Short mmCIF file of C-alpha atoms in Angstrom, two decimals:
data_model
loop_
_atom_site.label_atom_id
_atom_site.label_comp_id
_atom_site.label_asym_id
_atom_site.label_seq_id
_atom_site.Cartn_x
_atom_site.Cartn_y
_atom_site.Cartn_z
CA MET F 19 -2.71 8.02 30.02
CA ASP F 20 -4.06 5.20 32.16
CA SER F 21 -4.65 7.61 35.04
CA MET F 22 -6.58 10.08 32.89
CA TYR F 23 -8.59 7.29 31.31
CA ASN F 24 -9.55 5.86 34.71
CA GLU F 25 -10.27 9.29 36.21
CA ASN F 26 -12.42 10.76 33.43
CA THR F 27 -12.89 8.54 30.37
CA GLN F 28 -14.78 11.06 28.23
CA HIS F 29 -12.28 13.89 28.61
CA ALA F 30 -9.35 11.50 28.15
CA ILE F 31 -10.85 10.35 24.84
CA GLU F 32 -11.40 13.95 23.68
CA LEU F 33 -7.90 14.91 24.79
CA MET F 34 -6.39 12.52 22.22
CA ASP F 35 -7.45 14.92 19.43
CA ASP F 36 -6.38 18.21 21.06
CA ASP F 37 -3.66 19.92 19.04
CA ALA F 38 -0.65 21.42 20.79
CA VAL F 39 2.63 22.97 19.66
CA VAL F 40 5.66 21.09 20.98
CA TRP F 41 9.14 22.12 19.79
CA GLY F 42 7.63 23.93 16.84
CA ILE F 43 5.57 20.92 15.72
CA ARG F 44 1.80 21.18 15.88
CA SER F 45 0.25 17.82 16.58
CA SER F 46 -2.29 15.93 18.69
CA PRO F 47 -1.30 13.12 21.09
CA LEU F 48 -2.78 10.44 18.84
CA THR F 49 -1.16 11.84 15.70
CA PHE F 50 2.17 12.22 17.49
CA ALA F 51 1.99 8.61 18.67
CA TYR F 52 1.24 7.41 15.15
CA GLU F 53 4.02 9.51 13.62
CA ASN F 54 6.59 8.06 16.01
CA PHE F 55 5.32 4.45 15.96
CA LEU F 56 4.22 4.42 19.59
CA TYR F 57 2.21 1.24 19.21
CA ASP F 58 1.23 1.02 22.88
CA VAL F 59 -0.34 4.50 22.81
CA VAL F 60 -2.23 3.94 19.56
CA ALA F 61 -3.43 0.51 20.73
CA HIS F 62 -4.60 1.82 24.13
CA ASP F 63 -8.32 1.53 24.88
CA CYS F 64 -8.57 5.31 25.14
CA SER F 65 -7.17 5.74 21.63
CA GLN F 66 -9.36 2.96 20.27
CA LYS F 67 -12.52 4.54 21.68
CA ASN F 68 -11.49 7.81 20.09
CA MET F 69 -11.08 5.94 16.78
CA ASN F 70 -14.47 4.25 17.18
CA ARG F 71 -16.06 7.65 17.67
CA GLN F 72 -14.52 8.82 14.40
CA TRP F 73 -15.15 5.53 12.56
CA TYR F 74 -18.86 5.42 13.40
CA ASN F 75 -19.27 9.23 13.39
CA ASN F 76 -20.54 9.33 17.00
CA LEU F 77 -23.09 6.60 16.29
CA ALA F 78 -23.38 3.32 18.19
CA PRO F 79 -20.19 1.24 17.67
CA ASP F 80 -22.20 -1.76 16.52
CA LEU F 81 -22.69 -2.69 12.87
CA LYS F 82 -26.36 -3.62 13.23
CA LEU F 83 -27.29 -0.41 15.07
CA PHE F 84 -25.03 1.58 12.76
CA PHE F 85 -26.83 0.42 9.60
CA MET F 86 -30.24 0.90 11.25
CA SER F 87 -29.37 4.56 11.86
CA ALA F 88 -29.57 5.10 8.08
CA PHE F 89 -33.35 4.90 8.41
CA THR F 90 -33.64 7.23 11.41
CA ASN F 91 -33.16 10.96 11.90
CA LYS F 92 -29.42 10.28 12.18
CA TYR F 93 -29.08 9.37 8.51
CA HIS F 94 -26.77 12.34 7.91
CA GLN F 95 -24.27 10.98 10.43
CA PHE F 96 -24.53 7.57 8.79
CA PHE F 97 -23.79 8.76 5.25
CA THR F 98 -20.89 10.98 6.37
CA ALA F 99 -19.30 8.37 8.63
CA PRO F 100 -15.83 7.09 7.61
CA LEU F 101 -17.17 3.52 7.78
CA THR F 102 -19.83 4.33 5.17
CA ARG F 103 -17.25 5.97 2.91
CA TYR F 104 -15.03 2.92 3.35
CA ILE F 105 -17.81 0.55 2.28
CA PHE F 106 -18.84 2.64 -0.72
CA ASN F 107 -15.22 3.12 -1.77
CA TYR F 108 -14.55 -0.61 -2.01
CA MET F 109 -17.90 -1.30 -3.62
CA LEU F 110 -16.94 1.11 -6.42
CA PHE F 111 -13.42 -0.35 -6.43
CA PHE F 112 -14.82 -3.87 -6.91
CA LEU F 113 -17.06 -2.62 -9.72
CA MET F 114 -13.98 -1.13 -11.38
CA LEU F 115 -12.12 -4.45 -11.01
CA VAL F 116 -14.94 -6.32 -12.76
CA MET F 117 -14.96 -3.80 -15.63
CA TYR F 118 -11.17 -3.72 -15.86
CA SER F 119 -11.04 -7.52 -16.01
CA ALA F 120 -13.61 -7.50 -18.80
CA ILE F 121 -11.51 -4.97 -20.74
CA VAL F 122 -8.31 -7.00 -20.38
CA LEU F 123 -10.03 -10.27 -21.33
CA THR F 124 -12.06 -9.06 -24.30
CA SER F 125 -11.31 -5.64 -25.72
CA VAL F 126 -7.63 -4.73 -25.80
CA SER F 127 -7.30 -5.13 -29.57
CA THR F 128 -10.57 -6.56 -30.96
CA ASP F 129 -13.61 -4.87 -32.47
CA TYR F 130 -15.45 -5.40 -29.20
CA PHE F 131 -13.72 -2.23 -28.02
CA ASN F 132 -15.96 -0.21 -30.35
CA LEU F 133 -19.18 -1.46 -28.74
CA PRO F 134 -20.93 0.91 -26.29
CA THR F 135 -20.61 -1.53 -23.36
CA ALA F 136 -16.84 -1.80 -23.68
CA GLN F 137 -16.52 1.97 -24.03
CA VAL F 138 -18.54 2.51 -20.84
CA PHE F 139 -16.26 0.07 -19.01
CA GLU F 140 -13.13 1.81 -20.23
CA TYR F 141 -14.35 5.34 -19.52
CA TYR F 142 -15.37 4.31 -16.02
CA LEU F 143 -11.87 2.87 -15.51
CA TYR F 144 -10.26 6.14 -16.57
CA ILE F 145 -12.56 8.30 -14.43
CA TRP F 146 -12.14 6.04 -11.43
CA GLY F 147 -8.36 6.03 -11.83
CA ALA F 148 -8.22 9.83 -12.05
CA GLY F 149 -10.41 10.26 -8.98
CA ASP F 150 -8.51 7.72 -6.92
CA PHE F 151 -5.19 9.27 -7.90
CA ILE F 152 -6.46 12.64 -6.64
CA GLU F 153 -7.31 11.04 -3.29
CA GLU F 154 -3.83 9.55 -3.07
CA LEU F 155 -2.27 12.95 -3.76
CA ILE F 156 -4.35 14.44 -0.96
CA SER F 157 -3.26 11.59 1.31
CA CYS F 158 0.39 12.13 0.41
CA PHE F 159 0.53 15.93 0.75
CA GLY F 160 -2.50 16.64 2.95
CA CYS F 161 -3.84 19.29 0.57
CA LEU F 162 -7.46 19.30 1.78
CA GLU F 163 -7.15 17.61 5.15
CA ALA F 164 -8.47 19.32 8.24
CA ARG F 165 -6.52 16.95 10.45
CA GLY F 166 -4.09 14.70 8.65
CA ARG F 167 -1.58 12.10 9.62
CA SER F 168 1.12 14.70 9.94
CA HIS F 169 1.26 18.40 10.71
CA ARG F 170 4.79 18.66 9.35
CA GLY F 171 6.10 19.70 5.96
CA TYR F 172 5.36 18.10 2.62
CA TYR F 173 8.66 16.22 2.57
CA SER F 174 7.91 14.55 5.92
CA ARG F 175 4.40 13.73 4.75
CA MET F 176 5.71 12.16 1.56
CA LYS F 177 8.27 10.07 3.46
CA ARG F 178 5.57 8.86 5.81
CA TYR F 179 3.30 8.09 2.87
CA LEU F 180 5.93 6.04 1.03
CA TYR F 181 6.77 4.13 4.21
CA ASP F 182 3.34 2.49 4.06
CA PHE F 183 3.43 -0.76 2.07
CA TRP F 184 -0.10 -0.33 0.71
CA ASN F 185 0.66 3.16 -0.57
CA VAL F 186 3.57 1.74 -2.57
CA VAL F 187 1.19 -0.85 -4.07
CA ASP F 188 -1.22 1.99 -4.95
CA LEU F 189 1.51 3.95 -6.73
CA LEU F 190 2.65 0.84 -8.60
CA SER F 191 -0.90 0.24 -9.84
CA TYR F 192 -1.12 3.82 -11.17
CA ILE F 193 2.27 3.59 -12.89
CA LEU F 194 1.34 0.33 -14.61
CA LEU F 195 -2.09 1.63 -15.68
CA ILE F 196 -0.62 4.84 -17.14
CA ALA F 197 2.16 2.88 -18.87
CA ALA F 198 -0.39 0.46 -20.34
CA LEU F 199 -2.46 3.35 -21.71
CA PHE F 200 0.58 4.97 -23.31
CA VAL F 201 1.69 1.70 -24.88
CA ARG F 202 -1.78 0.96 -26.21
CA HIS F 203 -2.45 4.35 -27.76
CA LEU F 204 1.04 5.51 -28.74
CA TYR F 205 2.93 2.32 -29.59
CA SER F 206 1.97 0.97 -33.01
CA ASP F 207 1.55 -2.77 -32.77
CA SER F 208 -1.14 -4.61 -34.69
CA SER F 209 -1.31 -7.48 -32.18
CA PHE F 210 -1.21 -5.23 -29.07
CA THR F 211 0.94 -7.86 -27.34
CA ILE F 212 2.93 -5.43 -25.20
CA ALA F 213 -0.18 -3.43 -24.29
CA ARG F 214 -2.00 -6.63 -23.30
CA ARG F 215 0.90 -7.64 -21.07
CA MET F 216 0.92 -4.23 -19.41
CA PHE F 217 -2.84 -4.24 -18.86
CA ALA F 218 -2.75 -7.79 -17.46
CA LEU F 219 0.06 -6.87 -15.06
CA SER F 220 -1.82 -3.74 -14.03
CA VAL F 221 -5.03 -5.62 -13.24
CA LEU F 222 -2.98 -8.17 -11.27
CA VAL F 223 -1.62 -5.40 -9.04
CA MET F 224 -5.14 -3.96 -8.73
CA TYR F 225 -6.38 -7.29 -7.36
CA LEU F 226 -3.50 -7.35 -4.88
CA ARG F 227 -4.38 -3.81 -3.92
CA PHE F 228 -7.98 -4.84 -3.22
CA LEU F 229 -6.70 -7.03 -0.38
CA GLU F 230 -6.39 -3.84 1.65
CA VAL F 231 -10.15 -3.99 2.23
CA PHE F 232 -9.55 -6.86 4.69
CA LEU F 233 -7.02 -4.87 6.72
CA ILE F 234 -9.79 -3.51 8.95
CA HIS F 235 -11.01 -7.02 9.81
CA ARG F 236 -9.91 -8.23 13.25
CA LYS F 237 -9.05 -11.77 12.06
CA MET F 238 -7.80 -11.18 8.51
CA GLY F 239 -6.01 -7.90 9.25
CA PRO F 240 -3.16 -9.52 11.25
CA THR F 241 -2.76 -12.10 8.46
CA LEU F 242 -2.17 -9.33 5.91
CA ILE F 243 0.26 -7.65 8.29
CA MET F 244 2.10 -10.97 8.59
CA ILE F 245 2.33 -11.33 4.80
CA LYS F 246 3.66 -7.77 4.52
CA GLU F 247 6.37 -8.42 7.12
CA MET F 248 7.31 -11.70 5.44
CA LEU F 249 7.74 -9.89 2.14
CA LYS F 250 10.34 -7.69 3.84
CA ASP F 251 12.18 -10.83 4.96
CA LEU F 252 11.97 -12.21 1.42
CA LEU F 253 13.54 -9.05 -0.01
CA LYS F 254 16.44 -9.39 2.44
CA PHE F 255 16.92 -12.99 1.32
CA LEU F 256 16.82 -12.01 -2.37
CA PHE F 257 19.51 -9.39 -1.76
CA ILE F 258 21.82 -12.17 -0.54
CA ALA F 259 20.67 -14.69 -3.15
CA VAL F 260 21.35 -12.34 -6.10
CA PHE F 261 25.10 -12.31 -5.43
CA VAL F 262 25.19 -16.09 -4.95
CA ILE F 263 23.19 -16.68 -8.15
CA PHE F 264 25.37 -14.45 -10.31
CA GLY F 265 28.58 -15.85 -8.80
CA VAL F 266 27.59 -19.43 -9.60
CA GLY F 267 26.06 -18.42 -12.97
CA ILE F 268 29.26 -16.73 -14.11
CA TYR F 269 31.25 -19.84 -13.16
CA TYR F 270 28.87 -22.03 -15.18
CA HIS F 271 29.02 -19.76 -18.21
CA ALA F 272 32.80 -19.28 -18.13
CA ILE F 273 33.41 -23.05 -18.17
CA LEU F 274 30.56 -24.20 -20.47
CA TRP F 275 30.90 -21.37 -23.03
CA PRO F 276 34.46 -20.02 -22.69
CA ASP F 277 35.46 -16.66 -24.20
CA HIS F 278 31.88 -15.74 -25.10
CA ARG F 279 31.97 -12.12 -26.32
CA SER F 280 28.52 -11.29 -27.69
CA PHE F 281 26.67 -10.68 -24.41
CA TRP F 282 24.44 -7.81 -25.55
CA ASP F 283 23.85 -8.66 -29.21
CA GLY F 284 20.38 -8.96 -30.70
CA ASN F 285 17.06 -8.36 -28.95
CA TRP F 286 17.10 -7.76 -25.18
CA GLN F 287 15.34 -11.10 -24.74
CA ASN F 288 18.41 -12.84 -26.19
CA TRP F 289 20.96 -11.12 -23.95
CA ARG F 290 23.41 -13.56 -22.40
CA ILE F 291 22.82 -12.20 -18.90
CA TRP F 292 19.56 -14.20 -18.75
CA THR F 293 21.42 -17.44 -19.47
CA ILE F 294 23.90 -16.64 -16.69
CA ALA F 295 21.14 -16.06 -14.12
CA SER F 296 18.60 -18.69 -15.22
CA LEU F 297 20.54 -21.88 -14.47
CA PRO F 298 21.39 -21.17 -10.80
CA TYR F 299 18.04 -19.44 -10.24
CA TRP F 300 15.97 -22.48 -11.16
CA GLN F 301 18.31 -24.66 -9.14
CA LEU F 302 17.07 -22.78 -6.07
CA TYR F 303 13.74 -24.55 -6.60
CA GLY F 304 15.34 -27.99 -6.99
CA ASP F 305 15.69 -28.17 -10.80
CA PRO F 306 19.27 -29.43 -11.41
CA ASN F 307 19.32 -28.71 -15.20
CA LEU F 308 21.72 -31.64 -15.73
CA ASP F 309 21.37 -31.51 -19.51
CA SER F 310 22.88 -28.03 -19.50
CA LEU F 311 25.56 -28.69 -16.88
CA ASP F 312 27.01 -31.89 -18.35
CA GLY F 313 27.69 -30.34 -21.76
CA SER F 314 24.94 -32.10 -23.68
CA GLU F 315 24.47 -30.35 -27.02
CA PRO F 316 20.99 -29.23 -28.17
CA THR F 317 19.94 -30.10 -31.72
CA ASN F 318 20.24 -26.54 -33.06
CA CYS F 319 23.61 -25.65 -31.49
CA SER F 320 26.80 -24.75 -33.34
CA SER F 321 30.46 -24.43 -32.40
CA ASN F 322 31.15 -22.11 -35.32
CA TYR F 323 31.47 -18.53 -34.04
CA THR F 324 30.27 -16.91 -37.27
CA ILE F 325 27.06 -18.97 -37.24
CA TRP F 326 25.87 -18.55 -33.64
CA ALA F 327 27.08 -14.93 -33.45
CA ALA F 328 25.15 -13.94 -36.59
CA ASP F 329 21.92 -15.81 -35.74
CA THR F 330 20.57 -15.45 -32.21
CA SER F 331 18.17 -18.37 -32.75
CA VAL F 332 21.17 -20.74 -33.00
CA GLU F 333 22.56 -21.71 -29.59
CA ARG F 334 26.29 -22.06 -29.02
CA CYS F 335 27.38 -25.61 -28.13
CA SER F 336 28.60 -25.99 -24.55
CA GLN F 337 31.79 -27.76 -23.50
CA GLU F 338 31.87 -30.69 -21.15
CA ASP F 339 33.64 -30.15 -17.81
CA TRP F 340 33.26 -32.26 -14.68
CA THR F 341 33.88 -29.30 -12.36
CA VAL F 342 30.59 -27.72 -13.43
CA SER F 343 28.60 -30.70 -12.14
CA ALA F 344 30.67 -30.66 -8.93
CA VAL F 345 30.11 -26.96 -8.30
CA GLY F 346 26.42 -27.41 -9.16
CA ALA F 347 26.09 -30.20 -6.59
CA ILE F 348 27.73 -28.06 -3.87
CA TYR F 349 25.61 -25.03 -4.84
CA MET F 350 22.34 -26.98 -4.70
CA LEU F 351 23.35 -28.41 -1.32
CA PHE F 352 24.10 -24.90 -0.07
CA SER F 353 21.04 -23.22 -1.57
CA ASN F 354 18.40 -25.86 -0.84
CA LEU F 355 19.55 -26.82 2.65
CA LEU F 356 20.96 -23.54 3.95
CA LEU F 357 19.44 -20.58 2.13
CA ILE F 358 15.90 -21.97 1.83
CA ASN F 359 15.87 -23.05 5.47
CA LEU F 360 17.19 -19.62 6.39
CA VAL F 361 14.11 -18.07 4.76
CA ILE F 362 11.85 -20.53 6.56
CA ALA F 363 13.50 -19.61 9.87
CA MET F 364 13.05 -15.90 9.14
CA PHE F 365 9.39 -16.48 8.30
CA SER F 366 8.89 -18.48 11.50
CA TYR F 367 10.42 -15.70 13.60
CA THR F 368 8.27 -13.08 11.85
CA PHE F 369 5.16 -15.20 12.37
CA GLU F 370 5.81 -15.53 16.09
CA ARG F 371 6.65 -11.83 16.45
CA VAL F 372 3.52 -10.68 14.64
CA GLN F 373 1.37 -13.27 16.40
CA GLN F 374 2.50 -12.04 19.81
CA ASN F 375 1.69 -8.42 18.94
CA ALA F 376 -1.17 -9.12 16.52
CA GLU F 377 -3.76 -7.02 18.34
CA LYS F 378 -1.40 -4.11 18.82
CA LEU F 379 -0.22 -4.10 15.19
CA TRP F 380 -3.77 -4.47 13.89
CA ARG F 381 -4.98 -1.52 15.96
CA PHE F 382 -2.10 0.57 14.64
CA GLU F 383 -3.02 -0.26 11.02
CA ARG F 384 -6.68 0.34 11.86
CA TYR F 385 -5.84 3.91 12.82
CA THR F 386 -4.27 4.40 9.39
CA VAL F 387 -7.51 3.35 7.67
CA ILE F 388 -9.77 5.37 9.98
CA ASN F 389 -7.65 8.49 9.61
CA ASP F 390 -7.71 8.11 5.81
CA TYR F 391 -11.48 7.82 5.57
CA GLU F 392 -12.04 10.72 7.94
CA TRP F 393 -11.72 12.93 4.84
CA ARG F 394 -11.54 10.51 1.89
CA ILE F 395 -14.42 10.43 -0.61
CA PRO F 396 -14.95 7.35 -2.80
CA SER F 397 -13.80 7.64 -6.40
CA PRO F 398 -15.18 8.71 -8.87
CA ILE F 399 -17.71 10.63 -6.72
CA ASN F 400 -14.87 12.74 -5.34
CA ILE F 401 -14.32 14.41 -8.73
CA LEU F 402 -17.72 16.09 -8.39
CA CYS F 403 -16.91 17.16 -4.83
CA ILE F 404 -13.54 18.83 -5.44
CA PRO F 405 -14.96 22.41 -5.69
CA TYR F 406 -17.02 21.84 -2.55
CA ARG F 407 -14.04 20.44 -0.62
CA ILE F 408 -11.83 23.37 -1.61
CA CYS F 409 -14.46 25.92 -0.62
CA PHE F 410 -15.93 24.23 2.44
CA SER F 411 -12.88 22.68 4.07
CA ASN F 412 -12.42 22.98 7.81
CA ARG F 413 -9.54 25.41 7.61
CA ASP F 414 -9.83 28.85 9.14
CA ASN F 415 -9.37 30.67 5.82
CA CYS F 416 -12.02 28.74 3.88
CA CYS F 417 -15.00 30.57 2.44
CA LEU F 418 -17.45 28.81 4.76
CA HIS F 419 -15.55 30.09 7.77
CA ILE F 420 -15.49 33.60 6.28
CA PHE F 421 -19.23 33.37 5.58
CA LYS F 422 -19.90 32.41 9.18
CA GLY F 423 -17.69 35.22 10.40
CA CYS F 424 -19.65 37.77 8.38
CA PHE F 425 -23.23 36.66 8.97
CA CYS F 426 -23.15 34.38 12.04
CA LYS F 427 -20.75 36.22 14.33
CA LYS F 428 -22.61 35.49 17.56
CA ARG F 429 -23.02 31.80 16.84
CA LEU F 430 -19.42 31.44 15.66
CA LEU F 431 -18.17 33.32 18.73
CA ALA F 432 -20.21 31.10 21.06
CA GLU F 433 -18.95 27.91 19.38
CA THR F 434 -15.35 29.13 19.54
CA MET F 435 -15.70 30.10 23.19
CA GLU F 436 -17.21 26.74 24.11
CA ARG F 437 -14.38 24.87 22.36
CA LYS F 438 -11.79 26.99 24.17
CA ILE F 439 -13.40 26.35 27.55
CA ARG F 440 -13.55 22.60 26.99
CA ARG F 441 -9.99 22.53 25.70
CA ALA F 442 -8.73 24.57 28.65
CA TYR F 443 -10.47 22.17 31.02
CA ARG F 444 -8.85 19.18 29.34
CA ARG F 445 -5.43 20.85 29.48
CA ASN F 446 -5.83 21.53 33.22
CA PHE F 447 -7.10 17.99 33.69
CA GLN F 448 -3.99 16.70 31.94
CA LYS F 449 -1.69 18.82 34.16
CA VAL F 450 -3.45 17.69 37.33
CA MET F 451 -3.09 14.02 36.42
CA ALA F 452 0.58 14.51 35.50
CA LEU F 453 1.31 16.19 38.85
CA ARG F 454 -0.61 13.52 40.71
CA ASN F 455 1.37 10.76 38.99
CA HIS F 456 4.61 12.45 40.08
CA ASN F 457 3.33 12.84 43.68
CA LYS F 458 3.35 16.63 43.41
CA ILE F 459 -0.24 16.94 44.65
#
């Protein structure tokens, strides 16, 4: 790759997009490198210049000159560039966030919902959500892509899609939004408490999702990558901590409230499993809960089984046992000095690892964004463009290609011949450089 780039930069850049069939898989070098996590190949200057050409749509790779081209005869290239789509997409996304926040704050259950302004906000939210969900389906399955992330089957595409952290956040935001809508319109509740909780959680995830806009930034992008990697470390820690928490919690409960049988009685909020997990969980953050561990009785507790079993608002009185305080002291020593410092050490290692490869990892994520916006249309504008995209896609069997074949045969034949000649030259150029590197010529 270095040899080709040094020998003929232009053809090496174009060669990164040439499709070839290898072992039954049709792919281009850049796509193959991305599929198999070849960070060095994707981060190479040759690959990055190929991405810049796509990102700026063959315009000058400079923001000032790029925006000035909107007022020249190259305005068509400007408005169809992936960078322009990216900017418009997040402008419309931010507008949706403002409207969604206004809905959650003011019009979940009040009469304000009936005002025209609130209805416009809510309808825009629904339309935007539908359009963005369509784009995510296209990204997942590659329905309308001319050149997608993967040229493999739908199952491989879906696995690759779900591997991306930001795609999982996208799916979570859709699930919460749909669940909130169902709860609001189908669940009869005069106070709309559950619906409000669902909407508030949904808008929280939407705000987290908006952070993806900074992924393309050279300085903030590596920071987001670092946070994502640290979240993976945190999940590993939680997997270990869950078993420790429940082990200690069961010991507490068995000694403080012996022979407790009604674990699942009453509302799910009053299940005893929460009491088992809550004490050791909050001790992770340094709260000893001494009043609960030393057997101190609350004012509304009762030792009579018939009373506390029949009324979930009445707490059962705990028994005093010195071993609980002893085990709690050992647990807090173990959790606060060992487990917490283990997480800090894992975060430190992740920080150093990401920091050392920050540029390489950022360039890899940058390719993901550029490849997405090569075909992505901002929501909700994309809803109007679906018929056009189906009919005028870049596939060989689309109606535009058939139209050209019927009425523009000479022009189509000349374009096809020119592409074949250039591709054949690049293939021969690739073979020559490979033989030269192996001292064959």
